[in-house]
CSV table of C-alpha atoms in Angstrom, one decimal:
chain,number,residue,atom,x,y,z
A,1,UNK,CA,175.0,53.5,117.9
A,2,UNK,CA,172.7,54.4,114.9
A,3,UNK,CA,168.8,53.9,115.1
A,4,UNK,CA,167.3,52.5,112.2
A,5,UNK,CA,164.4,54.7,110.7
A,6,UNK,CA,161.2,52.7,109.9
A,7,UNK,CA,159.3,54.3,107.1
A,8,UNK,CA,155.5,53.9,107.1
A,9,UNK,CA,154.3,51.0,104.6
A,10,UNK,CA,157.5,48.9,104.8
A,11,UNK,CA,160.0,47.7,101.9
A,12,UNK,CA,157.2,48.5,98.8
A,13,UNK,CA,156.4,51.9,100.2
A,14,UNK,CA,160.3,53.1,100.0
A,15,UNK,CA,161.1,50.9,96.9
A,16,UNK,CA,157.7,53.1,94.9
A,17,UNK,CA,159.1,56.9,96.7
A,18,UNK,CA,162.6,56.4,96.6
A,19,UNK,CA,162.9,54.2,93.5
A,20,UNK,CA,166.0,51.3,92.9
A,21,UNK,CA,168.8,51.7,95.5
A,22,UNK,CA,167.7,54.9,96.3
A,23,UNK,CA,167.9,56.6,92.6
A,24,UNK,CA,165.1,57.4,90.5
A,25,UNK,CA,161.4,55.9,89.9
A,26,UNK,CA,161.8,53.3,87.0
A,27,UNK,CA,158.3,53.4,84.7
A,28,UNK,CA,156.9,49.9,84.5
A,29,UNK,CA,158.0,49.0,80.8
A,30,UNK,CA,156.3,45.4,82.0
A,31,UNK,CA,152.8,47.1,82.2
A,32,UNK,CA,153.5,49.2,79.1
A,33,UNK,CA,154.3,46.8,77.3
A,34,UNK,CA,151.0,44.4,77.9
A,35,UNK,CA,149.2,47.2,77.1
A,36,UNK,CA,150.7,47.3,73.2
A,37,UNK,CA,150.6,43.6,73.0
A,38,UNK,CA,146.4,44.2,73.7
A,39,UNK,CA,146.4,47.4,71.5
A,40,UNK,CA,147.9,45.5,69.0
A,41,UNK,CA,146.2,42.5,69.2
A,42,UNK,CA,142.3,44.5,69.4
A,43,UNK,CA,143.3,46.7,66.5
A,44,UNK,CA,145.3,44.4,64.1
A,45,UNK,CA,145.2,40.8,64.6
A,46,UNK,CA,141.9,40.1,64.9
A,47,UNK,CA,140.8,42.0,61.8
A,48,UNK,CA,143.6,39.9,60.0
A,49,UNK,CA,143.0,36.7,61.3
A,50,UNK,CA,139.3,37.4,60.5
A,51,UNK,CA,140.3,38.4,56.5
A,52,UNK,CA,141.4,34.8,56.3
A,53,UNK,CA,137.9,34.1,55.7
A,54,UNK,CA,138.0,36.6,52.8
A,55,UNK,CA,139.7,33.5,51.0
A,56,UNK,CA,137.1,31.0,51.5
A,57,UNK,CA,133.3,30.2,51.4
A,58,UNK,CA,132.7,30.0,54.7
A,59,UNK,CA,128.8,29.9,55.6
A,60,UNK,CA,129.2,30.5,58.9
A,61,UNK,CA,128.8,26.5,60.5
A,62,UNK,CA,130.6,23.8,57.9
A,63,UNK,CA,133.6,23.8,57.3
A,64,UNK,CA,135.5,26.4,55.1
A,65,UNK,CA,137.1,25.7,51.9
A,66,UNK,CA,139.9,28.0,50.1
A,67,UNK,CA,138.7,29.5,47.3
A,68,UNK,CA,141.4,32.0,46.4
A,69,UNK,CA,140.5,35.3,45.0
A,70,UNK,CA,136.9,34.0,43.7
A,71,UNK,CA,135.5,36.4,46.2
A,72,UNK,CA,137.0,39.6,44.8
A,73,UNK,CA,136.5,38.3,41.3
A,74,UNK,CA,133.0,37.9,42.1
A,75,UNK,CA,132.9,41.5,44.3
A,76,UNK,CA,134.3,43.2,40.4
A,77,UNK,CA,131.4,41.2,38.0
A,78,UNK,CA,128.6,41.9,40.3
A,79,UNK,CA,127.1,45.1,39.4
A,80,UNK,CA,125.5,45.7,42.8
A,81,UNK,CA,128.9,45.3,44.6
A,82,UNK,CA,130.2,48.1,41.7
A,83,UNK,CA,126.9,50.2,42.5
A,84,UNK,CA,127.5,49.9,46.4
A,85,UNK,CA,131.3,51.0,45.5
A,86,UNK,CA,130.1,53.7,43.5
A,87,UNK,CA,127.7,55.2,46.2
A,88,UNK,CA,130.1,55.0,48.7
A,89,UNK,CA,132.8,56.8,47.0
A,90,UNK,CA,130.2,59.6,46.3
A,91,UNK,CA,128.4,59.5,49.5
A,92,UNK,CA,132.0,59.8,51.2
A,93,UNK,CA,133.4,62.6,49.0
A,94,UNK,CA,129.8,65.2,48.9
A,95,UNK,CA,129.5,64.5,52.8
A,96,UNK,CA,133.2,65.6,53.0
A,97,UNK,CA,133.3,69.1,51.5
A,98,UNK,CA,129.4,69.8,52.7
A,99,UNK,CA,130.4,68.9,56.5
A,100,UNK,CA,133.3,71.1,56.4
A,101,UNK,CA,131.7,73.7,54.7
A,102,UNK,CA,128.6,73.7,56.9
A,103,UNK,CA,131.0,73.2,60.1
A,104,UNK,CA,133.3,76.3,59.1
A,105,UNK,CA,130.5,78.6,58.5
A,106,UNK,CA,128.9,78.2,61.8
A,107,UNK,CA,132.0,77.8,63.8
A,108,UNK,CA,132.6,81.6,62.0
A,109,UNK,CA,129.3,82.5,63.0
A,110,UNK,CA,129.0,81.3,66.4
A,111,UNK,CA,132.2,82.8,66.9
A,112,UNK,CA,131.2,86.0,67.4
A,113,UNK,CA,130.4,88.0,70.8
A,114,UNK,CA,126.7,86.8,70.5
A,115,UNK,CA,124.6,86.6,73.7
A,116,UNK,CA,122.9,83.6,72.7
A,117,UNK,CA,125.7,82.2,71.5
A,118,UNK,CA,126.5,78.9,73.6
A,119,UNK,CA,122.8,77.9,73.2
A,120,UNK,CA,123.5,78.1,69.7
A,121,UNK,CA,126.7,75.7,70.2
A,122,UNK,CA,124.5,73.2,71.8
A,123,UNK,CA,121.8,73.1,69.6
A,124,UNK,CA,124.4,72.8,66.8
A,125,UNK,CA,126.2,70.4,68.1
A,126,UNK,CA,123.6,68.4,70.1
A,127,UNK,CA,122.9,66.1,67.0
A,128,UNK,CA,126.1,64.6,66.8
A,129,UNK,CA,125.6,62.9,70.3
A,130,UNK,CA,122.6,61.5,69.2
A,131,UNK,CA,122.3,57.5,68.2
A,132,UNK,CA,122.4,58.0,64.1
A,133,UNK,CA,119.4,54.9,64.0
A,134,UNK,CA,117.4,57.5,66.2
A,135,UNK,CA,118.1,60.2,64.3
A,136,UNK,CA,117.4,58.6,61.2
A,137,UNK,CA,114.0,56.8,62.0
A,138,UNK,CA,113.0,61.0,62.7
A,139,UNK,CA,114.1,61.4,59.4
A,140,UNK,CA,112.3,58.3,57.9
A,141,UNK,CA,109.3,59.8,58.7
A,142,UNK,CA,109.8,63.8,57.6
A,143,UNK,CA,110.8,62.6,54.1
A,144,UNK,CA,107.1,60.0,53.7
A,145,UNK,CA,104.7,61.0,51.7
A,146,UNK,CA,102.7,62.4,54.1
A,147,UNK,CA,105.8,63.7,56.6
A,148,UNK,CA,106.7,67.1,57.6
A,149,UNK,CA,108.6,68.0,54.4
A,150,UNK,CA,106.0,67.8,51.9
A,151,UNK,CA,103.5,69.2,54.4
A,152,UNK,CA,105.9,72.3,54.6
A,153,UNK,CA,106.2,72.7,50.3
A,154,UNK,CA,102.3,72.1,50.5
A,155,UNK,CA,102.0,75.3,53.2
A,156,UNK,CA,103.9,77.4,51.0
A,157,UNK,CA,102.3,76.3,47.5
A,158,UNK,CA,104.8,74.4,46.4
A,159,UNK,CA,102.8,71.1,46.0
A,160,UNK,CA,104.3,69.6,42.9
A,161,UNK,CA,107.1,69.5,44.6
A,162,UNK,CA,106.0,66.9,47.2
A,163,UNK,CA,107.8,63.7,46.3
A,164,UNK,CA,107.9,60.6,47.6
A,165,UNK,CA,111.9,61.3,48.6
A,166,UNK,CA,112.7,57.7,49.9
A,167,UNK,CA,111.1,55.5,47.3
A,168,UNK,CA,112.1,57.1,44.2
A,169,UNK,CA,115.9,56.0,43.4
A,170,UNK,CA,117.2,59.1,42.0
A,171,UNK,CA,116.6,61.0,45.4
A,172,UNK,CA,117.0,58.4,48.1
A,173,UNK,CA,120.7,58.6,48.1
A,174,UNK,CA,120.7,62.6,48.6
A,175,UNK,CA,118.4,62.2,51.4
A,176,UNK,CA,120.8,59.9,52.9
A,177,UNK,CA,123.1,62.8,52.7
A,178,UNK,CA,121.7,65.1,54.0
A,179,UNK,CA,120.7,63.0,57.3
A,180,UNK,CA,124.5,62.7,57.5
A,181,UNK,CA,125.3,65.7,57.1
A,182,UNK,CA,122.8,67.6,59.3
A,183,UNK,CA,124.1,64.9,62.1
A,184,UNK,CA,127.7,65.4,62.1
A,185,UNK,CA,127.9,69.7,60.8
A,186,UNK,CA,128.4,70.0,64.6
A,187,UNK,CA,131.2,68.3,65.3
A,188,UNK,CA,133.1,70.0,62.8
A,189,UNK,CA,131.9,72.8,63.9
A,190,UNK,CA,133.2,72.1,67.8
A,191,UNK,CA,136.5,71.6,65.9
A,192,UNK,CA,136.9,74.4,64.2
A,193,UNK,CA,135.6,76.6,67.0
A,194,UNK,CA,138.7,75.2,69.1
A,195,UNK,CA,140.5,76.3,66.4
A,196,UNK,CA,139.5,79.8,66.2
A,197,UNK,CA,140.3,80.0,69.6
A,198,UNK,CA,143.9,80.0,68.3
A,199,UNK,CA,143.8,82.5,66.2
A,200,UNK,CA,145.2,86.0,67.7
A,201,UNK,CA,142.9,89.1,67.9
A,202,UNK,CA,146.4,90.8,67.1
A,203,UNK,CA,146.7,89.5,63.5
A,204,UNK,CA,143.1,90.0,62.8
A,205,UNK,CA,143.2,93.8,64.4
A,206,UNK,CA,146.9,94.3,61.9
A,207,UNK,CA,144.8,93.0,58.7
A,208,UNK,CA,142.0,95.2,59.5
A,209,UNK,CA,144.4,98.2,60.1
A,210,UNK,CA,146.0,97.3,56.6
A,211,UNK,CA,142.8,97.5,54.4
A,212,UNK,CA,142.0,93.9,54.5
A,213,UNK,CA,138.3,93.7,53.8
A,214,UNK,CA,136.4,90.6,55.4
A,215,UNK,CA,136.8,87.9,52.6
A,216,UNK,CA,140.8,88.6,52.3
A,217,UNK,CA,141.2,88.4,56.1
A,218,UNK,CA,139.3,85.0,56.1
A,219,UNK,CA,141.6,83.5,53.3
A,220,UNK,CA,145.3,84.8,54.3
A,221,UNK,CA,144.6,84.5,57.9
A,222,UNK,CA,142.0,82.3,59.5
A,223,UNK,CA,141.8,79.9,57.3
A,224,UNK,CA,145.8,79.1,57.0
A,225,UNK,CA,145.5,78.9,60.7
A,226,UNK,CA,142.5,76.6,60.9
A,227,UNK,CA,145.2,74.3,58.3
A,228,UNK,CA,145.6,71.2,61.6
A,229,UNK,CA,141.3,71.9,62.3
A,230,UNK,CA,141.5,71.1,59.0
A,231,UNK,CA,143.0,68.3,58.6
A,232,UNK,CA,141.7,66.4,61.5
A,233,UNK,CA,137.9,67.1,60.4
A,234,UNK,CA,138.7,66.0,57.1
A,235,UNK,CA,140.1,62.6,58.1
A,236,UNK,CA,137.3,62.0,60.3
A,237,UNK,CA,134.2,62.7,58.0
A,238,UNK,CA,136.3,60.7,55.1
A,239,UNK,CA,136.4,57.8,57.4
A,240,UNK,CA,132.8,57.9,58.7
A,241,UNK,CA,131.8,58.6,55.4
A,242,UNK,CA,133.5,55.8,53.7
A,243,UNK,CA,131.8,53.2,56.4
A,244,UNK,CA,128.4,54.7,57.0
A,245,UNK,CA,126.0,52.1,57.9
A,246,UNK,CA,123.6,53.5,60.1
A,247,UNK,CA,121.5,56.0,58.3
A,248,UNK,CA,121.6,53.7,55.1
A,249,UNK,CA,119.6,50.8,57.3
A,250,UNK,CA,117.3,53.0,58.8
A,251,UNK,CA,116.1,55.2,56.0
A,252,UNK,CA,116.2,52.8,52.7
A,253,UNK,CA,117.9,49.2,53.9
A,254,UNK,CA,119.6,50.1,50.5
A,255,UNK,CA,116.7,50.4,48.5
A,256,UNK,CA,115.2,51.2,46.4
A,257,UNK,CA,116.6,48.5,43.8
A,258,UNK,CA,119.5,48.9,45.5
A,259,UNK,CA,119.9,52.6,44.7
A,260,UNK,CA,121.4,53.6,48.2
A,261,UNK,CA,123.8,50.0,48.7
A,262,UNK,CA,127.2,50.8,50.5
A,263,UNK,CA,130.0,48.4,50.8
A,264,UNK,CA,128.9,48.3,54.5
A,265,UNK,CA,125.3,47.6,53.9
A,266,UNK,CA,126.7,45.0,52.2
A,267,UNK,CA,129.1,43.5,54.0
A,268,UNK,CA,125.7,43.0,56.7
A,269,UNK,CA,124.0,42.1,53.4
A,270,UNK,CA,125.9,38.9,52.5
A,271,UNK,CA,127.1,38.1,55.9
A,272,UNK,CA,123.7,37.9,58.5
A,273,UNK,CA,121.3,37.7,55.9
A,274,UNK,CA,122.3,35.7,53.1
A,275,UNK,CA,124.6,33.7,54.9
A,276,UNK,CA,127.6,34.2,52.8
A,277,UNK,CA,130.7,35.1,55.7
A,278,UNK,CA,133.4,34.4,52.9
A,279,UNK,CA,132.3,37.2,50.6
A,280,UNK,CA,131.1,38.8,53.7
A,281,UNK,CA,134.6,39.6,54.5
A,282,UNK,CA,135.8,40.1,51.1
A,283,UNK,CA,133.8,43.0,50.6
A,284,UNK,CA,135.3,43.8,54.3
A,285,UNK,CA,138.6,43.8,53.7
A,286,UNK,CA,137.9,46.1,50.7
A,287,UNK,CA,136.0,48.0,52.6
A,288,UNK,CA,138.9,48.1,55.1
A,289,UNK,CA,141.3,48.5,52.8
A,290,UNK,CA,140.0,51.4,50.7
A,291,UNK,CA,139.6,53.7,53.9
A,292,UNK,CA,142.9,52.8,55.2
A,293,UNK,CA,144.6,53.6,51.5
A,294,UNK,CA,142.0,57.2,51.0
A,295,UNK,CA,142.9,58.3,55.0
A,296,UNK,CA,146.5,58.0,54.7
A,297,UNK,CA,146.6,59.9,51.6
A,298,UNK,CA,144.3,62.4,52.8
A,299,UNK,CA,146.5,62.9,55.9
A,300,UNK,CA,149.8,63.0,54.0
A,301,UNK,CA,148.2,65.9,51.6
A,302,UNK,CA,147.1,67.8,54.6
A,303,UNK,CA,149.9,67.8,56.6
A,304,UNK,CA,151.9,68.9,53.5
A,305,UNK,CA,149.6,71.1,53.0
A,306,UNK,CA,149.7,72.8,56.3
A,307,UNK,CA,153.8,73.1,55.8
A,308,UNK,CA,153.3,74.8,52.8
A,309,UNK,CA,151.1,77.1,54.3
């Protein structure tokens, strides 16, 4: 007569180890696939449901009336919209190349058997942790009249260079740069760092042997190997460039006369302050749009780029 063997934790215990009938573990597709539905519906539906509004003049309480493509019409005749375009665009494409050139030159120089090396890593990259309103209310005040930056030119006899940097229009915007760009220099750097990591002390030893002086070895082999470093830096800073927010409201609010207006700024702008959601999320979805049309051609050059390398 045969005994019946009682596994520990009854029928769900040998259903999860053995699996159906005995065979193999079955992944729950059920679970998967709420988990896409909720992706899907965080990422994608409620920015489209929300760029209804784009259409209409919605105030934010009465009703909302369609009003076509006024919006946009009006986003193209108003030269402050074009202006905020305009800064973006150029903010965007100088904080680009400047992160990754500032990022590649210290992950080459911190990548080097230095002894004080990894306090150098943190100091670097210790900035990009940072809240960006902290950093640039610090910021606010080294680039006054009276703040650290002038003091230093004055210390060195340089005082007719001291400048009022935020309030004069045709410098505002470059100090806006460089807050982003001293605040994000060490991420790209921790990227590119991971990526040296993958480059063989073999191939670097054979160009060496061959005659290969510093600058040739850096261009026919680090740098084709840093191609995916690359590529994943530059999609990140042209994204965060393209939507910067932060450092703009804490350093100018977009001033002076609007000198230093993104589309962000202005998509708070003429949504919480004036009152306008409609063209609030016009200027959103352009927003939205133009970094989703600029990071997919980015990535497909890059990704070409690295096969042809």
């Amino acid at each position: 007569m045969s005994r019946r063997i009682t596994v520990p934790g009854g029928w769900w215990r040998r259903r999860r180890e053995d699996g159906p009938a005995g065979g193999a573990r079955k992944p729950p597709w059920t679970l998967a696939f709420v988990g896409v539905v909720l992706l899907i519906g965080m990422h994608f539906a409620a920015p489209l449901s929300g760029g209804v509004y784009a259409f209409t003049d919605w105030d934010g309480f009465n009703s909302a009336n369609f009003v076509g493509w006024d919006n946009f019409r009006e986003i193209m005749d108003s030269q402050v919209q074009r202006n905020a375009l305009l800064h973006t665009l150029v903010l965007a494409a100088c904080y680009l190349v400047l992160v990754n050139v500032v990022g590649l030159v210290l992950a080459l120089a911190l990548n080097r058997t230095l002894k004080s090396r990894n306090v150098l890593r943190t100091l670097f990259f210790a900035p990009a942790v940072l809240s960006p309103l902290a950093v640039s209310y610090v910021w606010q005040y080294m680039f006054t009249y009276d703040g650290a930056i002038n003091r230093m030119l004055g210390g060195i006899a340089l005082d007719s260079l001291r400048h009022e940097w935020l309030g004069d229009p045709s410098t505002a915007i470059w100090c806006v740069l460089v807050v982003m760009v001293w605040q994000h220099s060490g991420q790209a750097m921790i990227i590119y760092l991971a990526g040296l990591q993958g480059v063989a002390d073999e191939l670097e030893e054979a160009a060496v042997i061959d005659g290969a002086r510093t600058w040739m070895r850096l261009r026919r082999v680090t740098l084709p190997l840093l191609a995916p470093a690359f590529t994943i830096v530059s999609t990140l800073m042209l994204i965060s460039g393209l939507r910067v927010f932060d450092q703009v409201y804490a350093l100018t609010g977009g001033g002076p006369v609007y000198s230093t207006e993104t589309l962000a700024t202005q998509v708070y702008q003429q949504t919480f302050v004036e009152g306008r959601f409609g063209f609030g999320a016009s200027i959103a979805m352009v927003m939205t749009v133009l970094i989703s049309i600029l990071g997919i051609v980015n990535m497909m050059y890059q990704r070409r780029r690295e096969r042809r390398l």
